PDB file of C-alpha atoms in Angstrom:
ATOM      1  CA  GLN A   1     -13.856  24.121   7.579  1.00  0.00           C
ATOM      2  CA  VAL A   2     -13.073  20.449   8.029  1.00  0.00           C
ATOM      3  CA  GLN A   3      -9.539  19.642   9.162  1.00  0.00           C
ATOM      4  CA  LEU A   4      -7.776  16.582  10.480  1.00  0.00           C
ATOM      5  CA  LYS A   5      -4.309  16.527  11.999  1.00  0.00           C
ATOM      6  CA  GLU A   6      -2.205  13.565  13.053  1.00  0.00           C
ATOM      7  CA  SER A   7       0.242  13.765  15.922  1.00  0.00           C
ATOM      8  CA  GLY A   8       2.549  11.380  17.693  1.00  0.00           C
ATOM      9  CA  PRO A   9       6.140  10.193  17.916  1.00  0.00           C
ATOM     10  CA  VAL A  10       8.212  10.117  14.742  1.00  0.00           C
ATOM     11  CA  LEU A  11      10.588   7.419  16.024  1.00  0.00           C
ATOM     12  CA  VAL A  12       9.563   4.238  17.789  1.00  0.00           C
ATOM     13  CA  GLN A  13      11.638   1.248  18.814  1.00  0.00           C
ATOM     14  CA  ALA A  14      10.870  -2.172  17.427  1.00  0.00           C
ATOM     15  CA  SER A  15       8.633  -4.312  19.653  1.00  0.00           C
ATOM     16  CA  GLU A  16       7.139  -1.189  21.255  1.00  0.00           C
ATOM     17  CA  THR A  17       3.658   0.310  20.861  1.00  0.00           C
ATOM     18  CA  LEU A  18       2.765   3.141  18.503  1.00  0.00           C
ATOM     19  CA  SER A  19       0.273   5.704  19.748  1.00  0.00           C
ATOM     20  CA  LEU A  20      -1.079   8.314  17.358  1.00  0.00           C
ATOM     21  CA  THR A  21      -3.788  10.944  17.726  1.00  0.00           C
ATOM     22  CA  CYS A  22      -6.015  12.393  15.033  1.00  0.00           C
ATOM     23  CA  THR A  23      -7.551  15.710  16.079  1.00  0.00           C
ATOM     24  CA  VAL A  24     -10.500  16.804  13.962  1.00  0.00           C
ATOM     25  CA  SER A  25     -12.297  20.102  13.557  1.00  0.00           C
ATOM     26  CA  GLY A  26     -15.264  21.213  11.505  1.00  0.00           C
ATOM     27  CA  PHE A  27     -17.315  18.101  12.236  1.00  0.00           C
ATOM     28  CA  SER A  28     -18.402  15.955  15.150  1.00  0.00           C
ATOM     29  CA  LEU A  29     -17.139  12.412  15.651  1.00  0.00           C
ATOM     30  CA  THR A  30     -20.690  11.439  16.589  1.00  0.00           C
ATOM     31  CA  ASN A  31     -21.801  12.387  13.077  1.00  0.00           C
ATOM     32  CA  TYR A  32     -18.916  11.065  10.974  1.00  0.00           C
ATOM     33  CA  GLY A  33     -16.423   8.272  11.294  1.00  0.00           C
ATOM     34  CA  VAL A  34     -12.668   8.395  10.863  1.00  0.00           C
ATOM     35  CA  ILE A  35     -10.352   6.085   8.965  1.00  0.00           C
ATOM     36  CA  TRP A  36      -6.641   5.435   9.470  1.00  0.00           C
ATOM     37  CA  VAL A  37      -4.525   4.765   6.370  1.00  0.00           C
ATOM     38  CA  ARG A  38      -0.798   4.143   6.156  1.00  0.00           C
ATOM     39  CA  GLN A  39       1.766   4.209   3.367  1.00  0.00           C
ATOM     40  CA  PRO A  40       5.259   2.693   3.635  1.00  0.00           C
ATOM     41  CA  PRO A  41       7.946   4.682   1.811  1.00  0.00           C
ATOM     42  CA  GLY A  42       7.615   4.203  -1.937  1.00  0.00           C
ATOM     43  CA  LYS A  43       4.660   1.854  -1.568  1.00  0.00           C
ATOM     44  CA  GLY A  44       0.895   1.949  -1.824  1.00  0.00           C
ATOM     45  CA  LEU A  45      -1.914   2.904   0.514  1.00  0.00           C
ATOM     46  CA  GLU A  46      -3.172   0.483   3.159  1.00  0.00           C
ATOM     47  CA  LEU A  47      -6.399   1.052   5.070  1.00  0.00           C
ATOM     48  CA  MET A  48      -5.777   0.133   8.710  1.00  0.00           C
ATOM     49  CA  GLY A  49      -9.146   0.564  10.347  1.00  0.00           C
ATOM     50  CA  ILE A  50     -12.305   2.557  10.789  1.00  0.00           C
ATOM     51  CA  ILE A  51     -14.123   3.975  13.785  1.00  0.00           C
ATOM     52  CA  TRP A  52     -17.719   4.663  12.841  1.00  0.00           C
ATOM     53  CA  ARG A  53     -19.848   7.479  14.188  1.00  0.00           C
ATOM     54  CA  ASN A  54     -21.480   5.101  16.663  1.00  0.00           C
ATOM     55  CA  GLY A  55     -18.067   4.134  18.038  1.00  0.00           C
ATOM     56  CA  ASN A  56     -17.947   0.700  16.415  1.00  0.00           C
ATOM     57  CA  THR A  57     -14.618  -0.276  14.901  1.00  0.00           C
ATOM     58  CA  GLU A  58     -13.453  -2.481  12.057  1.00  0.00           C
ATOM     59  CA  TYR A  59      -9.884  -3.424  11.271  1.00  0.00           C
ATOM     60  CA  ASN A  60      -7.747  -4.648   8.399  1.00  0.00           C
ATOM     61  CA  SER A  61      -7.552  -8.409   8.845  1.00  0.00           C
ATOM     62  CA  ALA A  62      -3.753  -8.372   8.629  1.00  0.00           C
ATOM     63  CA  LEU A  63      -3.438  -5.866  11.487  1.00  0.00           C
ATOM     64  CA  LYS A  64      -6.393  -6.818  13.654  1.00  0.00           C
ATOM     65  CA  SER A  65      -4.402  -8.650  16.312  1.00  0.00           C
ATOM     66  CA  ARG A  66      -2.118  -5.631  16.947  1.00  0.00           C
ATOM     67  CA  LEU A  67      -4.387  -2.665  16.344  1.00  0.00           C
ATOM     68  CA  SER A  68      -6.953  -0.728  18.312  1.00  0.00           C
ATOM     69  CA  ILE A  69      -8.770   2.490  17.485  1.00  0.00           C
ATOM     70  CA  ASN A  70     -10.854   4.483  19.915  1.00  0.00           C
ATOM     71  CA  ARG A  71     -11.907   8.075  20.471  1.00  0.00           C
ATOM     72  CA  ASP A  72     -12.725  10.906  22.832  1.00  0.00           C
ATOM     73  CA  THR A  73     -15.678  12.701  21.303  1.00  0.00           C
ATOM     74  CA  SER A  74     -15.476  15.565  23.816  1.00  0.00           C
ATOM     75  CA  LYS A  75     -11.974  16.360  22.591  1.00  0.00           C
ATOM     76  CA  SER A  76     -12.679  15.551  18.916  1.00  0.00           C
ATOM     77  CA  GLN A  77      -9.817  13.084  18.959  1.00  0.00           C
ATOM     78  CA  VAL A  78      -9.363   9.602  17.550  1.00  0.00           C
ATOM     79  CA  PHE A  79      -6.571   7.378  18.829  1.00  0.00           C
ATOM     80  CA  LEU A  80      -4.639   4.630  17.087  1.00  0.00           C
ATOM     81  CA  LYS A  81      -2.582   2.133  19.040  1.00  0.00           C
ATOM     82  CA  MET A  82      -0.585  -0.631  17.422  1.00  0.00           C
ATOM     83  CA  ASN A  83       1.682  -2.949  19.370  1.00  0.00           C
ATOM     84  CA  SER A  84       4.622  -5.213  18.561  1.00  0.00           C
ATOM     85  CA  LEU A  85       5.997  -2.810  15.974  1.00  0.00           C
ATOM     86  CA  GLN A  86       8.463  -4.035  13.366  1.00  0.00           C
ATOM     87  CA  THR A  87      10.627  -2.136  10.904  1.00  0.00           C
ATOM     88  CA  ASP A  88       8.111  -2.775   8.117  1.00  0.00           C
ATOM     89  CA  ASP A  89       5.605  -0.683  10.074  1.00  0.00           C
ATOM     90  CA  THR A  90       7.678   2.341   9.069  1.00  0.00           C
ATOM     91  CA  ALA A  91       5.232   4.480   7.117  1.00  0.00           C
ATOM     92  CA  ILE A  92       3.332   7.715   6.782  1.00  0.00           C
ATOM     93  CA  TYR A  93       0.169   7.416   8.862  1.00  0.00           C
ATOM     94  CA  TYR A  94      -2.894   9.387   7.741  1.00  0.00           C
ATOM     95  CA  CYS A  95      -6.311   9.941   9.212  1.00  0.00           C
ATOM     96  CA  THR A  96      -9.232  10.828   6.993  1.00  0.00           C
ATOM     97  CA  ASP A  97     -12.986  11.269   7.313  1.00  0.00           C
ATOM     98  CA  VAL A  98     -15.068   8.192   6.543  1.00  0.00           C
ATOM     99  CA  GLN A  99     -15.987   9.578   3.108  1.00  0.00           C
ATOM    100  CA  LEU A 100     -12.243   9.937   2.400  1.00  0.00           C
ATOM    101  CA  VAL A 101     -12.698  13.525   1.239  1.00  0.00           C
ATOM    102  CA  TYR A 102     -10.696  15.287   3.942  1.00  0.00           C
ATOM    103  CA  TRP A 103      -7.234  14.021   4.881  1.00  0.00           C
ATOM    104  CA  GLY A 104      -4.650  15.002   7.412  1.00  0.00           C
ATOM    105  CA  GLN A 105      -1.141  15.857   6.265  1.00  0.00           C
ATOM    106  CA  GLY A 106       0.147  12.560   7.621  1.00  0.00           C
ATOM    107  CA  VAL A 107       2.857  11.778  10.139  1.00  0.00           C
ATOM    108  CA  MET A 108       5.973   9.858   9.178  1.00  0.00           C
ATOM    109  CA  VAL A 109       6.740   7.169  11.742  1.00  0.00           C
ATOM    110  CA  THR A 110      10.050   5.328  11.662  1.00  0.00           C
ATOM    111  CA  VAL A 111      10.443   2.056  13.537  1.00  0.00           C
ATOM    112  CA  SER A 112      14.024   1.535  14.594  1.00  0.00           C
ATOM    113  CA  SER A 113      15.578  -1.824  15.335  1.00  0.00           C
TER     114      SER A 113
ATOM    115  CA  ASP B   1     -11.446  -9.019   2.596  1.00  0.00           C
ATOM    116  CA  ILE B   2     -12.317  -7.899  -0.934  1.00  0.00           C
ATOM    117  CA  GLN B   3      -9.260  -7.762  -3.187  1.00  0.00           C
ATOM    118  CA  MET B   4      -8.824  -4.974  -5.734  1.00  0.00           C
ATOM    119  CA  THR B   5      -6.533  -5.775  -8.659  1.00  0.00           C
ATOM    120  CA  GLN B   6      -5.294  -2.573 -10.277  1.00  0.00           C
ATOM    121  CA  SER B   7      -3.548  -2.312 -13.654  1.00  0.00           C
ATOM    122  CA  PRO B   8      -1.249  -1.282 -15.087  1.00  0.00           C
ATOM    123  CA  SER B   9       1.228  -0.561 -12.295  1.00  0.00           C
ATOM    124  CA  SER B  10       3.005   1.923 -14.553  1.00  0.00           C
ATOM    125  CA  LEU B  11       1.496   3.908 -17.410  1.00  0.00           C
ATOM    126  CA  PRO B  12       3.840   5.940 -19.611  1.00  0.00           C
ATOM    127  CA  ALA B  13       1.928   8.513 -21.636  1.00  0.00           C
ATOM    128  CA  SER B  14       2.384  11.777 -23.504  1.00  0.00           C
ATOM    129  CA  LEU B  15       0.689  15.107 -22.869  1.00  0.00           C
ATOM    130  CA  GLY B  16      -2.631  15.205 -24.694  1.00  0.00           C
ATOM    131  CA  ASP B  17      -3.057  11.404 -24.636  1.00  0.00           C
ATOM    132  CA  ARG B  18      -6.234   9.685 -23.561  1.00  0.00           C
ATOM    133  CA  VAL B  19      -5.320   7.236 -20.780  1.00  0.00           C
ATOM    134  CA  THR B  20      -7.241   4.590 -18.892  1.00  0.00           C
ATOM    135  CA  MET B  21      -6.427   2.551 -15.800  1.00  0.00           C
ATOM    136  CA  THR B  22      -8.517  -0.258 -14.356  1.00  0.00           C
ATOM    137  CA  CYS B  23      -9.431  -1.980 -11.112  1.00  0.00           C
ATOM    138  CA  ARG B  24     -11.077  -5.367 -10.869  1.00  0.00           C
ATOM    139  CA  ALA B  25     -12.927  -6.407  -7.722  1.00  0.00           C
ATOM    140  CA  SER B  26     -12.723  -9.958  -6.369  1.00  0.00           C
ATOM    141  CA  GLN B  27     -16.450  -9.878  -5.592  1.00  0.00           C
ATOM    142  CA  ASP B  28     -19.437  -7.687  -6.250  1.00  0.00           C
ATOM    143  CA  ILE B  29     -18.981  -4.142  -4.963  1.00  0.00           C
ATOM    144  CA  GLY B  30     -21.761  -2.472  -6.922  1.00  0.00           C
ATOM    145  CA  ASN B  31     -20.762   1.126  -7.517  1.00  0.00           C
ATOM    146  CA  TYR B  32     -18.899   1.445  -4.211  1.00  0.00           C
ATOM    147  CA  LEU B  33     -15.661   2.428  -5.907  1.00  0.00           C
ATOM    148  CA  ARG B  34     -13.541   5.530  -5.401  1.00  0.00           C
ATOM    149  CA  TRP B  35     -10.480   6.813  -7.234  1.00  0.00           C
ATOM    150  CA  PHE B  36      -7.724   8.863  -5.612  1.00  0.00           C
ATOM    151  CA  GLN B  37      -4.847  10.906  -6.994  1.00  0.00           C
ATOM    152  CA  GLN B  38      -1.675  11.223  -4.948  1.00  0.00           C
ATOM    153  CA  LYS B  39       1.216  13.509  -5.795  1.00  0.00           C
ATOM    154  CA  PRO B  40       4.667  13.041  -4.217  1.00  0.00           C
ATOM    155  CA  GLY B  41       4.760  14.208  -0.622  1.00  0.00           C
ATOM    156  CA  LYS B  42       1.032  14.936  -0.559  1.00  0.00           C
ATOM    157  CA  SER B  43      -2.051  13.324   0.937  1.00  0.00           C
ATOM    158  CA  PRO B  44      -4.393  11.480  -1.430  1.00  0.00           C
ATOM    159  CA  ARG B  45      -7.141  13.457  -3.155  1.00  0.00           C
ATOM    160  CA  LEU B  46     -10.567  12.009  -3.895  1.00  0.00           C
ATOM    161  CA  MET B  47     -11.267  12.210  -7.644  1.00  0.00           C
ATOM    162  CA  ILE B  48     -14.229   9.889  -8.302  1.00  0.00           C
ATOM    163  CA  TYR B  49     -16.866   8.386  -6.007  1.00  0.00           C
ATOM    164  CA  GLY B  50     -19.717   6.007  -6.683  1.00  0.00           C
ATOM    165  CA  ALA B  51     -17.658   4.669  -9.610  1.00  0.00           C
ATOM    166  CA  THR B  52     -18.721   7.469 -11.962  1.00  0.00           C
ATOM    167  CA  ASN B  53     -19.236  10.686  -9.989  1.00  0.00           C
ATOM    168  CA  LEU B  54     -16.704  13.491 -10.150  1.00  0.00           C
ATOM    169  CA  ALA B  55     -15.663  14.837  -6.745  1.00  0.00           C
ATOM    170  CA  ALA B  56     -15.841  18.568  -6.099  1.00  0.00           C
ATOM    171  CA  GLY B  57     -13.270  20.602  -7.973  1.00  0.00           C
ATOM    172  CA  VAL B  58     -12.047  17.749 -10.196  1.00  0.00           C
ATOM    173  CA  PRO B  59     -11.521  18.720 -13.845  1.00  0.00           C
ATOM    174  CA  SER B  60     -14.013  17.344 -16.350  1.00  0.00           C
ATOM    175  CA  ARG B  61     -11.270  15.552 -18.303  1.00  0.00           C
ATOM    176  CA  PHE B  62     -11.436  12.890 -15.569  1.00  0.00           C
ATOM    177  CA  SER B  63     -14.172  10.278 -15.738  1.00  0.00           C
ATOM    178  CA  GLY B  64     -15.017   6.952 -14.143  1.00  0.00           C
ATOM    179  CA  SER B  65     -16.850   3.999 -15.609  1.00  0.00           C
ATOM    180  CA  ARG B  66     -17.858   0.450 -14.809  1.00  0.00           C
ATOM    181  CA  SER B  67     -18.175  -2.700 -16.866  1.00  0.00           C
ATOM    182  CA  GLY B  68     -19.202  -5.626 -14.707  1.00  0.00           C
ATOM    183  CA  SER B  69     -16.524  -6.054 -12.045  1.00  0.00           C
ATOM    184  CA  ASP B  70     -14.067  -3.824 -13.918  1.00  0.00           C
ATOM    185  CA  TYR B  71     -13.828  -0.168 -12.966  1.00  0.00           C
ATOM    186  CA  SER B  72     -11.902   2.378 -14.999  1.00  0.00           C
ATOM    187  CA  LEU B  73     -10.515   5.857 -14.560  1.00  0.00           C
ATOM    188  CA  THR B  74     -10.002   7.754 -17.808  1.00  0.00           C
ATOM    189  CA  ILE B  75      -8.267  11.058 -18.447  1.00  0.00           C
ATOM    190  CA  SER B  76      -9.410  12.366 -21.813  1.00  0.00           C
ATOM    191  CA  SER B  77      -6.458  14.636 -22.558  1.00  0.00           C
ATOM    192  CA  LEU B  78      -3.464  14.329 -20.293  1.00  0.00           C
ATOM    193  CA  GLU B  79      -2.026  17.468 -18.743  1.00  0.00           C
ATOM    194  CA  SER B  80       1.294  17.783 -16.921  1.00  0.00           C
ATOM    195  CA  GLU B  81      -0.419  18.241 -13.551  1.00  0.00           C
ATOM    196  CA  ASP B  82      -2.044  14.800 -13.943  1.00  0.00           C
ATOM    197  CA  MET B  83       1.277  12.966 -13.616  1.00  0.00           C
ATOM    198  CA  SER B  84       0.688  11.261 -10.281  1.00  0.00           C
ATOM    199  CA  ASP B  85      -0.071   7.981  -8.606  1.00  0.00           C
ATOM    200  CA  TYR B  86      -3.682   6.811  -8.744  1.00  0.00           C
ATOM    201  CA  TYR B  87      -5.425   4.351  -6.431  1.00  0.00           C
ATOM    202  CA  CYS B  88      -8.835   2.744  -6.436  1.00  0.00           C
ATOM    203  CA  LEU B  89     -10.693   1.820  -3.256  1.00  0.00           C
ATOM    204  CA  GLN B  90     -13.747  -0.331  -2.658  1.00  0.00           C
ATOM    205  CA  SER B  91     -16.099   0.863   0.067  1.00  0.00           C
ATOM    206  CA  LYS B  92     -18.773  -1.807  -0.351  1.00  0.00           C
ATOM    207  CA  GLU B  93     -17.555  -3.962   2.485  1.00  0.00           C
ATOM    208  CA  SER B  94     -15.557  -3.070   5.556  1.00  0.00           C
ATOM    209  CA  PRO B  95     -12.629  -3.026   5.885  1.00  0.00           C
ATOM    210  CA  PHE B  96     -12.363  -1.008   2.694  1.00  0.00           C
ATOM    211  CA  THR B  97      -9.459  -2.031   0.462  1.00  0.00           C
ATOM    212  CA  PHE B  98      -7.195  -0.154  -1.946  1.00  0.00           C
ATOM    213  CA  GLY B  99      -5.800  -1.259  -5.255  1.00  0.00           C
ATOM    214  CA  SER B 100      -2.015  -1.410  -5.565  1.00  0.00           C
ATOM    215  CA  GLY B 101      -1.761   1.810  -7.542  1.00  0.00           C
ATOM    216  CA  THR B 102      -0.923   3.083 -11.031  1.00  0.00           C
ATOM    217  CA  LYS B 103       1.990   5.417 -11.605  1.00  0.00           C
ATOM    218  CA  LEU B 104       1.199   7.768 -14.499  1.00  0.00           C
ATOM    219  CA  GLU B 105       4.397   9.129 -15.960  1.00  0.00           C
ATOM    220  CA  ILE B 106       5.630  11.010 -18.980  1.00  0.00           C
ATOM    221  CA  LYS B 107       6.717   8.813 -21.877  1.00  0.00           C
TER     222      LYS B 107
END
């Protein structure tokens, strides 16, 4: 069955770079894209970016200058990197398939000043 | 980016009520509209896709509709398990964008 799981540090210092991994199973990254979504505590959902099945990426305009998404298809992993973190980047970070049917459980990342 | 304006932000309702929430798109998105339900501490769940199509396993009391650039999610008879946050999302143009959410709560 299809599963996605996020992993990475739960605490990051301000001004540093966040690196998260989404490991997928049940489908191939060459057949389906993956989306990253985040949610600050008590707030709404924000789509961060998409990596399509052909490897092309698209990013939220507000995050584009700090964000990169890439993948290792052989390991079924998608990587998110975001630099120059600030405290308002504290959020739950989710990965989901490009149809937004299957979601990971999310990883809570706290940015400490 | 396409903006999605969702209303109301809070919707008090009683069990058994018929409730409706709406999203308005800033430009044409056709039927590229999804609705999600999110319960506290849980990942979002896809409820409606293509503006009007029920996702797998979603109860038939949920329905989606479109009138021009306005998209609505209706619950015909509210049950306690429906008390959640709901979000719309446009997937017409990348990057996809969410509405700000509607909190459905007991009156």
